[in-house]
Coordinates of C-alpha atoms in Angstrom, one line a residue:
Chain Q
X21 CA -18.7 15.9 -11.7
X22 CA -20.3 14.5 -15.0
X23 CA -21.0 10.4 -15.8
X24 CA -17.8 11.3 -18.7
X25 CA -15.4 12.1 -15.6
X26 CA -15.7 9.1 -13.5
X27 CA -13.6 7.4 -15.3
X28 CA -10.8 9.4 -14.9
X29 CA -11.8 10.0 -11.1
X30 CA -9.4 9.3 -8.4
X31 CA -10.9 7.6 -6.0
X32 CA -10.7 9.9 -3.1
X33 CA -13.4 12.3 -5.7
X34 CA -15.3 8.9 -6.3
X35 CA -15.9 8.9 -2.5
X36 CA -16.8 12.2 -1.9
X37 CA -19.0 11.4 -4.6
X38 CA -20.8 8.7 -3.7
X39 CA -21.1 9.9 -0.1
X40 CA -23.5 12.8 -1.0
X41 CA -25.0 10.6 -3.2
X42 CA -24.0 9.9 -5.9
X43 CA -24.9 6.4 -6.9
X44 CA -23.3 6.7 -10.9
X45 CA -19.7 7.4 -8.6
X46 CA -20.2 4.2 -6.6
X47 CA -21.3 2.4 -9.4
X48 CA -17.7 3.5 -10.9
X49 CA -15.7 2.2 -7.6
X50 CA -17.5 -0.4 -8.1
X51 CA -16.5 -1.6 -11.4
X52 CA -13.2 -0.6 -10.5
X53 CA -12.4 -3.0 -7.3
X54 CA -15.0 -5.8 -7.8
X55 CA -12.5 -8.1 -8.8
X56 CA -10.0 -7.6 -6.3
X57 CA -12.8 -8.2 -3.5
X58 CA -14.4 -10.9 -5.1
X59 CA -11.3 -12.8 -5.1
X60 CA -10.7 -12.2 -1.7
X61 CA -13.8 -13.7 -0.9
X62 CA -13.5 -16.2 -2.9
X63 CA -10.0 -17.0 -1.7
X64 CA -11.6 -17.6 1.5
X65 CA -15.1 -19.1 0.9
X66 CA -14.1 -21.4 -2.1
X67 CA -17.1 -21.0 -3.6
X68 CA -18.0 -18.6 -6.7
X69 CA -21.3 -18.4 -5.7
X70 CA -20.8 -17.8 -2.1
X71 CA -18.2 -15.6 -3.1
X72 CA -20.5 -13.2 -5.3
X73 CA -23.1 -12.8 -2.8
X74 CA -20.9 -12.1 -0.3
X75 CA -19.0 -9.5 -2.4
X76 CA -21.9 -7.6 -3.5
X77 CA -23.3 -7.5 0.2
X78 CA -20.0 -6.5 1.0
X79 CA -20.8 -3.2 -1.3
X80 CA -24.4 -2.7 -0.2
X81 CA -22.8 -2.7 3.2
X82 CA -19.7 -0.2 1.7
X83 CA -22.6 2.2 0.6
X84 CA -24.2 2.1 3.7
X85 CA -20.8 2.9 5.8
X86 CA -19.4 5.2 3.2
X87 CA -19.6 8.2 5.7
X88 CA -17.6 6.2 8.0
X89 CA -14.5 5.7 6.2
X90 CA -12.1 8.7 7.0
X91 CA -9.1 7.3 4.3
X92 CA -7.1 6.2 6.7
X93 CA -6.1 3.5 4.2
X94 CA -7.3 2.7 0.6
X95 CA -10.6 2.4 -0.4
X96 CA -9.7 -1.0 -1.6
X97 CA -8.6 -2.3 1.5
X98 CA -11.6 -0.4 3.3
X99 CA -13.8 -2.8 1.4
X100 CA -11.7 -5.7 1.6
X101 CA -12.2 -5.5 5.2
X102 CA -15.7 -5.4 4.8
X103 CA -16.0 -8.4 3.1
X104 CA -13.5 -10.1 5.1
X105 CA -15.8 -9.8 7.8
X106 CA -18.7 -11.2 6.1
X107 CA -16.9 -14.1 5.2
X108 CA -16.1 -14.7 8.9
X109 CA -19.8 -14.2 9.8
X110 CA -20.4 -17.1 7.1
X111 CA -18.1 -19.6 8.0
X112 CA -19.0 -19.1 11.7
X113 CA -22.3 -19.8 10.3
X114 CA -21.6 -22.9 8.3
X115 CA -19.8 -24.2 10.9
X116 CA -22.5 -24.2 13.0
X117 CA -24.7 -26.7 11.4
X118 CA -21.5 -28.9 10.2
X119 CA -19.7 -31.4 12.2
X120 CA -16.1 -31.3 12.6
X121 CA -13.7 -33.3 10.5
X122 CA -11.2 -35.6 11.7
X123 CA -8.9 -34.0 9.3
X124 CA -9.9 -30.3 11.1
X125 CA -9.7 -32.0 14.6
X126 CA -6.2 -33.4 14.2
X127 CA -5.4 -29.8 13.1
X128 CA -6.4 -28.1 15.8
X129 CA -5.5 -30.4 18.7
X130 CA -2.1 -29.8 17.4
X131 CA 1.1 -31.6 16.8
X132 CA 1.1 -33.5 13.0
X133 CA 2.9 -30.2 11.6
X134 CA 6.1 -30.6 13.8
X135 CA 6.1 -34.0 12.8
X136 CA 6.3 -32.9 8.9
X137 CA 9.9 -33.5 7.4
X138 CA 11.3 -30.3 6.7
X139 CA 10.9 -29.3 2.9
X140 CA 14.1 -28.6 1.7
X141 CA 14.1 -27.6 -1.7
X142 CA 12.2 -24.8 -2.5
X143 CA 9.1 -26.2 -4.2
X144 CA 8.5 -23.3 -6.2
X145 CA 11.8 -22.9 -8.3
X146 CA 11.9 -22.9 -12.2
X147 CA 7.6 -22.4 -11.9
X148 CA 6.3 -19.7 -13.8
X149 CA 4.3 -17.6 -12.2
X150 CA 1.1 -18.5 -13.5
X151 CA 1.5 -21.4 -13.3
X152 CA 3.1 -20.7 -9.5
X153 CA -0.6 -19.1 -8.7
X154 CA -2.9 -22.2 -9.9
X155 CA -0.6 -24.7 -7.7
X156 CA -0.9 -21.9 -4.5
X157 CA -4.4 -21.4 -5.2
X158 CA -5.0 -25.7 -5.7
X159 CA -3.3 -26.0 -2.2
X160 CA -4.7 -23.6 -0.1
X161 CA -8.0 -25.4 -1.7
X162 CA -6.9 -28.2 0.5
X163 CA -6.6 -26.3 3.8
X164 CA -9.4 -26.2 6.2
X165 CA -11.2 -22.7 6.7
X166 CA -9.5 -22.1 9.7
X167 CA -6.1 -22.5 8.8
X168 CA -7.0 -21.0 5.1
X169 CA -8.5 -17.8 6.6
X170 CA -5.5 -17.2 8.9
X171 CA -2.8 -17.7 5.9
X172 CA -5.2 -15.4 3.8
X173 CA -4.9 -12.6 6.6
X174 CA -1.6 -12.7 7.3
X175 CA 0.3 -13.4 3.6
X176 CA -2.5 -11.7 1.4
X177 CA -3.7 -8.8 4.0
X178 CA -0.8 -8.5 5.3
X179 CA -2.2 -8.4 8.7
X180 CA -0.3 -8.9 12.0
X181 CA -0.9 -11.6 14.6
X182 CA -3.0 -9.0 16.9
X183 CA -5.1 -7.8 14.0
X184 CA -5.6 -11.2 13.4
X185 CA -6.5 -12.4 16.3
X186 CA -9.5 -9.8 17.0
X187 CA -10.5 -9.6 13.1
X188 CA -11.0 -14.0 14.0
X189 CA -12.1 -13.9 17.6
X190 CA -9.4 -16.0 18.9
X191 CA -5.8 -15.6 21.1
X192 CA -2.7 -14.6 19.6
X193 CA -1.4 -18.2 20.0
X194 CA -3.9 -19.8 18.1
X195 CA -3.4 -17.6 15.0
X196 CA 0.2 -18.8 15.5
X197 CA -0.4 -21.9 15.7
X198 CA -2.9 -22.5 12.5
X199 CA -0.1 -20.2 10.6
X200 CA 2.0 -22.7 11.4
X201 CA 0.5 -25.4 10.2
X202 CA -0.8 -24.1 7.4
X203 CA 2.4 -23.0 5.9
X204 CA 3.8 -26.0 6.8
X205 CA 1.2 -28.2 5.0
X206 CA 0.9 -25.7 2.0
X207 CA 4.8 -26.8 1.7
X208 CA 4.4 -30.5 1.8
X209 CA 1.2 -30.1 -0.9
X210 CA 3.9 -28.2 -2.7
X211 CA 6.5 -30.5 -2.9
X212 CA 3.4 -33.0 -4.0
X213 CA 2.6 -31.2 -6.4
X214 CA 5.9 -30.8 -7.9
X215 CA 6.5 -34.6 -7.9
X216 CA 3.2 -34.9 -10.0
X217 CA 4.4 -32.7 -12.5
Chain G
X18 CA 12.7 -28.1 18.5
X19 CA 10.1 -28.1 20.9
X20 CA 6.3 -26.1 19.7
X21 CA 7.8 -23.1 21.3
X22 CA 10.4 -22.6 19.4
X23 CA 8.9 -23.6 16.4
X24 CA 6.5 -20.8 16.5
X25 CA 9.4 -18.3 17.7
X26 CA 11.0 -19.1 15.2
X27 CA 7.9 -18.5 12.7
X28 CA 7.3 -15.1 15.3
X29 CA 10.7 -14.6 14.2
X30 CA 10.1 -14.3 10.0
X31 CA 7.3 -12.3 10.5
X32 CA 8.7 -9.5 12.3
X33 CA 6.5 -10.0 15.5
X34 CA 9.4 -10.7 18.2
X35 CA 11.3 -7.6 20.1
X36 CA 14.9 -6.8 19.0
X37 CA 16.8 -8.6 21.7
X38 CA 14.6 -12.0 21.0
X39 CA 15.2 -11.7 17.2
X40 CA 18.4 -11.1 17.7
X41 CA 19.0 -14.2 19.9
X42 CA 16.6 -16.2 17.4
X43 CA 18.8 -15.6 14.3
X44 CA 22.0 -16.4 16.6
X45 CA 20.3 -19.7 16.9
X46 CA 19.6 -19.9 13.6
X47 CA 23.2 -19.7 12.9
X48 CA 24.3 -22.4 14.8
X49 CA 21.7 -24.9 14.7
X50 CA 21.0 -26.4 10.7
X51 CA 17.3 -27.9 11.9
X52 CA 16.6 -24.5 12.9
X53 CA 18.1 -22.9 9.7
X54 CA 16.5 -25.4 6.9
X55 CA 13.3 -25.2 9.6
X56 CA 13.2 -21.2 8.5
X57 CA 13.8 -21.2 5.1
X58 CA 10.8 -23.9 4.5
X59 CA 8.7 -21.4 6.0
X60 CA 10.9 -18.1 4.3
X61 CA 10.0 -20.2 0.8
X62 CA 7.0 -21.1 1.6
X63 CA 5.8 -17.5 2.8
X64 CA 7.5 -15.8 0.2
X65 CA 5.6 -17.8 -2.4
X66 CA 2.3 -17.5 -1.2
X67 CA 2.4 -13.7 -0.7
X68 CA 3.3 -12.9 -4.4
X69 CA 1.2 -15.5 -5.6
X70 CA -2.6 -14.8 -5.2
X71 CA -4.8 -15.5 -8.3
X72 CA -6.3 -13.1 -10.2
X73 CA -9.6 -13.9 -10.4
X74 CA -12.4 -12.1 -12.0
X75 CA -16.4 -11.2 -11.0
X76 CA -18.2 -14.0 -13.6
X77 CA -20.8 -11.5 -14.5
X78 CA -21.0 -8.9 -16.4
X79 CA -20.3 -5.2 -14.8
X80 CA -24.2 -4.0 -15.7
X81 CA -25.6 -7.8 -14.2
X82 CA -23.3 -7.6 -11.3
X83 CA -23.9 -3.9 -10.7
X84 CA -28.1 -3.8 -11.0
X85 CA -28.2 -6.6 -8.3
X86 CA -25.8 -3.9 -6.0
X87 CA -27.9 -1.2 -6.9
X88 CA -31.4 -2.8 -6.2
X89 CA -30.2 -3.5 -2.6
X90 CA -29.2 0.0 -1.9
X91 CA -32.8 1.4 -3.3
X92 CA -34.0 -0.8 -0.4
X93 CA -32.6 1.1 1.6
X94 CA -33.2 4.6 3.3
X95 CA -32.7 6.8 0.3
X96 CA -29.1 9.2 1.2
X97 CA -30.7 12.6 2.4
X98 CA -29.9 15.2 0.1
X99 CA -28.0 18.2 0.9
X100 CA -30.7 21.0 1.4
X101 CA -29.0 24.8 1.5
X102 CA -30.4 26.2 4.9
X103 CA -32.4 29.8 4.0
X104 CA -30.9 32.9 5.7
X105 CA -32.7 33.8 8.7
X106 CA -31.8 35.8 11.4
X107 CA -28.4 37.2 11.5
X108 CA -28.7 36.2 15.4
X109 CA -29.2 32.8 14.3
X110 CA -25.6 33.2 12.6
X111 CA -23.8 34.5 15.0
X112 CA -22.5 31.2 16.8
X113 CA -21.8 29.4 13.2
X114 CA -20.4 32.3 11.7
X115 CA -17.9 32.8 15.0
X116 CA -17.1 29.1 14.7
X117 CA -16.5 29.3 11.1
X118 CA -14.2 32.2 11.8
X119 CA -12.3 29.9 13.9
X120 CA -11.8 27.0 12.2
X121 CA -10.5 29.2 9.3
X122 CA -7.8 30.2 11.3
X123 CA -6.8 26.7 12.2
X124 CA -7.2 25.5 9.1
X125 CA -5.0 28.3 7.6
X126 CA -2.3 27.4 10.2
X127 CA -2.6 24.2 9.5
X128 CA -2.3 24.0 6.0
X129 CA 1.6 23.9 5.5
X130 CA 2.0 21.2 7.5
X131 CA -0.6 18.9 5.6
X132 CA 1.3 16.4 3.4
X133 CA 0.4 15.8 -0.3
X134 CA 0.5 12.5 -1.3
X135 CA 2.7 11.3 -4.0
X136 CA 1.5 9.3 -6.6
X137 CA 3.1 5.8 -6.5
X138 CA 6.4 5.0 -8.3
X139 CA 6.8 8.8 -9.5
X140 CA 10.1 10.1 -8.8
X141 CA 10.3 13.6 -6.7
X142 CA 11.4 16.1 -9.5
X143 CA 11.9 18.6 -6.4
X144 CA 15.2 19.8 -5.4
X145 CA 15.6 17.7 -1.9
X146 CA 19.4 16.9 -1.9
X147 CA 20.9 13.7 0.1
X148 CA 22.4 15.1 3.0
X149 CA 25.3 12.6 4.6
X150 CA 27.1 13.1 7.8
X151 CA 29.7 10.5 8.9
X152 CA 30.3 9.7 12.7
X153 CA 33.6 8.2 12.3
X154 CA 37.3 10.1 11.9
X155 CA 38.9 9.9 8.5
X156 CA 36.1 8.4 7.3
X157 CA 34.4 9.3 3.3
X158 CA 31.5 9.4 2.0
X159 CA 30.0 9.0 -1.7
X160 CA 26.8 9.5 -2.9
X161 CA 25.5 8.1 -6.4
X162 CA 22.1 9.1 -7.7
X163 CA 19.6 7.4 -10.5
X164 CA 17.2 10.4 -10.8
X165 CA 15.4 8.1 -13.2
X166 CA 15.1 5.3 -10.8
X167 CA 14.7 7.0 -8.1
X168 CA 17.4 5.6 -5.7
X169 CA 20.5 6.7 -4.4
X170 CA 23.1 5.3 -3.0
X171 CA 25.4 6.5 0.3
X172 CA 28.7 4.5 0.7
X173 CA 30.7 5.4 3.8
X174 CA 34.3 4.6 3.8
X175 CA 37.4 4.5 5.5
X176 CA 39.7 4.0 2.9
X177 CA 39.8 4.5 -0.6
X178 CA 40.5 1.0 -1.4
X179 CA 37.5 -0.8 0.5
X180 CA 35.0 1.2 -1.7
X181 CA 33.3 -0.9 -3.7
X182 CA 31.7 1.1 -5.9
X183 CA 33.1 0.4 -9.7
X184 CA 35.3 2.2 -11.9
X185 CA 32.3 4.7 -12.6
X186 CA 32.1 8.0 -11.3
X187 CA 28.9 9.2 -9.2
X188 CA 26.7 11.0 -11.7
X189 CA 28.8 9.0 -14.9
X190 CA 25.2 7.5 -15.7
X191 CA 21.8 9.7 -17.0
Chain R
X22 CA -35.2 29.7 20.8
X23 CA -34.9 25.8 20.3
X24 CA -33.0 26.2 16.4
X25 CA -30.7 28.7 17.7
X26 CA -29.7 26.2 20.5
X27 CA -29.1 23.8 17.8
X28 CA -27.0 25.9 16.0
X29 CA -24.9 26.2 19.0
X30 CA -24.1 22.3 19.5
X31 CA -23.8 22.0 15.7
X32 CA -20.9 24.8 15.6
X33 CA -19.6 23.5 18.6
X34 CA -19.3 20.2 17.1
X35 CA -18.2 21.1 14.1
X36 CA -15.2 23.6 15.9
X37 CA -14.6 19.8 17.9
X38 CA -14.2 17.4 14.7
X39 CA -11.5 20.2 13.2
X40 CA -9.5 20.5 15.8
X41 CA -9.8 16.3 16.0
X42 CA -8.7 16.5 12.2
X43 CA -5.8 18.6 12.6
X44 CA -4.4 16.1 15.4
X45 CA -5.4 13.1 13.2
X46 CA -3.6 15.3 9.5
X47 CA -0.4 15.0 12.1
X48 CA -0.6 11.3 12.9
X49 CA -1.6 10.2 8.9
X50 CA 2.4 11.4 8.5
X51 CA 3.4 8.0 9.7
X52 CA 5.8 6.4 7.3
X53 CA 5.4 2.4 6.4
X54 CA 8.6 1.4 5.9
X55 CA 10.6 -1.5 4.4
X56 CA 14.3 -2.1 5.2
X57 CA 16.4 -5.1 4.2
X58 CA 20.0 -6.1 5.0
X59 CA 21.3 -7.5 1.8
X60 CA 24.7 -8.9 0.6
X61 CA 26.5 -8.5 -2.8
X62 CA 28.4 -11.3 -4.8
X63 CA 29.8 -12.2 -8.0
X64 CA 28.9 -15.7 -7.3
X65 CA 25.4 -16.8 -9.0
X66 CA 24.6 -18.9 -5.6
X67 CA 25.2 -17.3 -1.8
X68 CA 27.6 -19.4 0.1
X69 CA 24.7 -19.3 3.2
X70 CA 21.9 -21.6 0.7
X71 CA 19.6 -20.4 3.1
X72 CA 19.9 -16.6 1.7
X73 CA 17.0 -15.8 -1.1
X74 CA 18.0 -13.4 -4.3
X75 CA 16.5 -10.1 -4.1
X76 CA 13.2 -9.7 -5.3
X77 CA 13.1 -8.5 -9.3
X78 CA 12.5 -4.9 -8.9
X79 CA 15.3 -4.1 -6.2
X80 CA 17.4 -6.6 -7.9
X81 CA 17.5 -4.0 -11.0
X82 CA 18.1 -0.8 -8.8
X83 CA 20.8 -2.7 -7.4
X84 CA 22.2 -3.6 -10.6
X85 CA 22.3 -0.2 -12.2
X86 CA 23.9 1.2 -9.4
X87 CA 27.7 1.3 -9.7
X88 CA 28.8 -1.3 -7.2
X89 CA 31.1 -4.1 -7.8
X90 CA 28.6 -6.9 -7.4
X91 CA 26.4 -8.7 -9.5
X92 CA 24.4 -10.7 -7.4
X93 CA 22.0 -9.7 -4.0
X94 CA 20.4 -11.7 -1.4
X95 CA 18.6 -11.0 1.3
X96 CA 20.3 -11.8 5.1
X97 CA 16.7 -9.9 6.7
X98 CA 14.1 -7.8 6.3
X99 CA 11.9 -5.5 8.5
X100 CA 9.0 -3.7 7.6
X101 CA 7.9 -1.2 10.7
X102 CA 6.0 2.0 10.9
X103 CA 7.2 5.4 11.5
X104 CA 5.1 8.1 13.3
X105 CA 5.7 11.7 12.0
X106 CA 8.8 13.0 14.2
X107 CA 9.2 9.4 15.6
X108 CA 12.0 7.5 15.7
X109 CA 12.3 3.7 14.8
X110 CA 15.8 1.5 15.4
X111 CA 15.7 -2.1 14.7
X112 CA 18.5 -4.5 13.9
X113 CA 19.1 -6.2 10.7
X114 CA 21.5 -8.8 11.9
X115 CA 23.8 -8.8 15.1
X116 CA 26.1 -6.3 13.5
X117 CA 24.2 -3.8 11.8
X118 CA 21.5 -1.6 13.7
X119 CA 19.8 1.1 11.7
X120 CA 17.8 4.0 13.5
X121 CA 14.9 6.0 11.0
X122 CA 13.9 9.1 12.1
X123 CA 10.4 10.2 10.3
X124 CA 11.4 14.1 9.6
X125 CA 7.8 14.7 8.0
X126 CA 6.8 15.6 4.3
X127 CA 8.6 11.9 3.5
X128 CA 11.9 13.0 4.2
X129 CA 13.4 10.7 7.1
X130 CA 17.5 10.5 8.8
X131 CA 19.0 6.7 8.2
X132 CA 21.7 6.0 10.7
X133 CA 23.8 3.1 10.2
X134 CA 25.5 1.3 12.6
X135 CA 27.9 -1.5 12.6
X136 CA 29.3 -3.5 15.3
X137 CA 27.2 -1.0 17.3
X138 CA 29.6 1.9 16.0
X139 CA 27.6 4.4 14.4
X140 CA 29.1 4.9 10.8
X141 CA 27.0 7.8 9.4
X142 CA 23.4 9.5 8.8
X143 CA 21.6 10.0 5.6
X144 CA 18.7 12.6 5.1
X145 CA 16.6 12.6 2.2
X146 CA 13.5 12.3 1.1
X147 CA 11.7 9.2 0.6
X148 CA 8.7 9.3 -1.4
X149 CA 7.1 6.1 -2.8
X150 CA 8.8 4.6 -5.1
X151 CA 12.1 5.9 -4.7
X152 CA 15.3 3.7 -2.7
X153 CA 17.9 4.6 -0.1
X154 CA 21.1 1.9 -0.7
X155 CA 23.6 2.5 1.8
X156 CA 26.7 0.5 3.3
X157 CA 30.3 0.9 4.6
X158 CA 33.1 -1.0 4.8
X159 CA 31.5 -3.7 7.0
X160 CA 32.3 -6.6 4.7
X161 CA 29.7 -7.3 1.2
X162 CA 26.7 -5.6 3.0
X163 CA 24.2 -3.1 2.0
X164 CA 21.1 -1.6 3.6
X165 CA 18.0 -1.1 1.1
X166 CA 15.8 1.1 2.3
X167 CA 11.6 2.7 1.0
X168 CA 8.6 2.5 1.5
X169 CA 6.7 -0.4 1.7
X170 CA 3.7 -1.5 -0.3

């Protein structure tokens, strides 16, 4: 396969590719999903710069593993993965040489989200959807990592609890319970957010 | 609503409950309103996020962004190349060859079974016809298909009446 | 000696992984699949506020299809995987049950039920992309059925 037919390539022929060596095939998966994993890092680091190391060692890392992905899903979600878990290793890391909030503690000792008045209009009527994204994205800004990386996992990934649960290295309750609260407060900032406007 | 029931409830939305404990959930759902409005916060709320993640883009050029990539994989190992084995021995190919002989066989029988993938949204141009069977007595059955669209519709009915399907014949639209 | 030994394990291996593949080609015919329980109406809001419109793109099936209503919203939906020759029932509501049956190649056998009566089986394919509406005379309500994203 010439540079002229990447292009064109499936990925499944960008693969095969790349796995015997091919470094002009990677180059062209590449190009074609860096967006889509650098948001997702950035959707849970917050930080563009954290976000474009960790993408790019996400792809070093996809290079080094190609052999190992069979295409038992997409490539794209292959990688996602990938850097999924090197956001996780991160955090873990940046939490251990931060102190806890208070905000984070309340969180996790439980309890101010069944207190929340139940949002009853649906804060996301007669928004357009661009417009829907920036106030998503602004309040999810405001969650901790914790609850952030849970809501990312389960409405973005489309994960299930379980597959949460081992990806985070915590129970199956606990993945409930930050769900919880974090769809719970990404309504209230919602309903905020609409008032401002 | 106690914490429990809460998160059943949120269990329940996201499809993680069995059958007979989603069934009793969305009884309760239907007879309790702080249970109901408690749902469709989190139905709205869900429903909004999922469809709603930004599209966000690498803030460097594809050559920058790429040349950092690619100097971090010449760091490492370089990929061993493919090297075609000389032809030695036939001794030396008589295991290989036998396996190979096998495997060909497998893969031969195997080979109508494996499934092609579709590519997304295109609509089968094959011949597969719907095929309905209906389980009660004197009951009908029409079918209406979009070959364009790609669906198809199945109405079973009992009477003539109850169909709700419009003044349009099946197969009345291209 | 030693390289013909090799050769041996190698072929042995490689005779291993194919028959590993064939079993694994059987079990990548699982079918992701996406079923909703939705209800037709004429009136621009459901009488149940709770109940959300249909989302855009089934919402425009629905519409070309020749059925009385002009409005859908969704009572519940499931999304659940298949296994090749597996079959999958789940309810949509305390009166309608459907059962999938993956028949392999994308093709897969809907039976509806209401009131736990079966009403009738549909087999067709059901490649990505395309959408299997079906309903009786159980009141307004439709079963939407594909694959899911």
């Amino acid at each position: 396969m010439s540079g002229k037919d990447f292009t064109n390539a499936k990925d499944d022929a960008l693969v095969k590719a790349a796995r015997r060596g091919n470094m002009q095939a990677f180059e062209e998966l590449v190009a074609r999903h860096r967006d889509k994993i650098f948001a997702r890092a950035f959707s849970m680091m917050r930080n563009e710069d954290d976000a474009v190391d960790l993408s790019q060692e996400a792809w070093v890392k996809g290079w080094q593993r190609l052999k190992q992905f069979q295409g038992e899903s997409s490539f794209a979600t292959w990688m996602t993965r990938i850097v999924i878990n090197l956001c996780l290793d991160q955090l873990r890391r940046q939490k251990r040489h931060r102190t806890e909030s208070i905000e984070g503690m309340d969180e996790e000792s439980g309890g101010v989200e069944r207190q929340m008045p139940v949002v009853t209009v649906n804060p996301t009527e007669r928004l357009e959807r661009g417009e829907l994204r920036k106030k998503i994205d602004g309040a999810m800004g405001k969650l901790s990592e914790e609850h952030r990386t849970v809501l990312v996992l389960h409405e973005f990934e489309e994960m299930e609890y379980k597959e949460i649960a081992k990806t985070v290295d915590c129970s199956i309750g606990t993945v409930m319970s930050r769900l919880f609260y974090a769809r719970r407060k990404m309504a209230a900032l919602l309903v905020d957010l609409r008032k401002e406007k | 609503m106690s914490e429990e029931q809460q998160l059943r409830l949120q269990a329940f939305l996201d499809g993680e409950l069995p059958e007979s404990d989603a069934r009793e959930v969305l009884a309760w759902t239907q007879r309790d309103a702080d249970a109901a409005a408690l749902l469709t916060e989190l139905r709205n709320t869900r429903a909004a996020i999922a469809k709603s993640e930004l599209h966000l883009s690498v803030p460097e050029t594809r050559e920058f962004y790429w040349s950092k990539i690619e100097r971090e994989i010449q760091k490492l190992e370089p990929v061993e190349k493919e090297i075609a084995a000389p032809i030695l021995n036939w001794r030396r190919l008589l295991w290989p060859l036998g396996t190979a002989a096998i495997c060909f066989v497998v893969a031969m029988m195997e080979i109508p079974r494996v499934n092609i993938v579709q590519p997304v949204a295109v609509v089968s141009q094959d011949t597969d016809e719907t095929v309905v069977e209906t389980d009660q007595a004197n009951s009908d059955a029409t079918t209406y298909r979009d070959e364009a669209d790609g669906t198809t519709l199945v109405w079973f009915s009992a009477a003539a009446d109850a169909n709700p399907i419009s003044g349009k014949m099946p197969g009345a639209i291209n | 000696m030693k390289l013909f030994s090799a050769t041996k394990i190698i072929s042995a291996a490689m005779l291993f992984l194919l028959l590993a593949g064939v079993s694994a080609r059987a079990a990548s015919g699982d079918l992701k699949l996406e079923a909703q329980l939705v209800i037709g109406s004429n009136d621009t809001k459901p009488k149940d506020a709770g109940l959300k419109p249909v989302a855009s793109d089934i919402g425009k099936k629905l519409k070309k299809l020749p059925l009385k209503w002009d409005h859908y919203y969704v009572v519940s939906e499931k999304k659940f995987s298949v296994g090749n020759g597996n079959t999958k029932k789940t309810s949509l509501s305390t009166q309608c049950d459907i059962s999938v049956k993956n028949l392999g190649d994308q093709r897969v056998e809907l039976t509806l039920a209401s009131k736990g009566q079966n009403v009738g089986k549909i087999t067709q394919s059901l490649h990505k992309g395309q959408t299997l509406v079906a309903g009786g005379d159980a009141d307004n309500s439709i079963v939407v059925l594909r694959q899911a994203d």
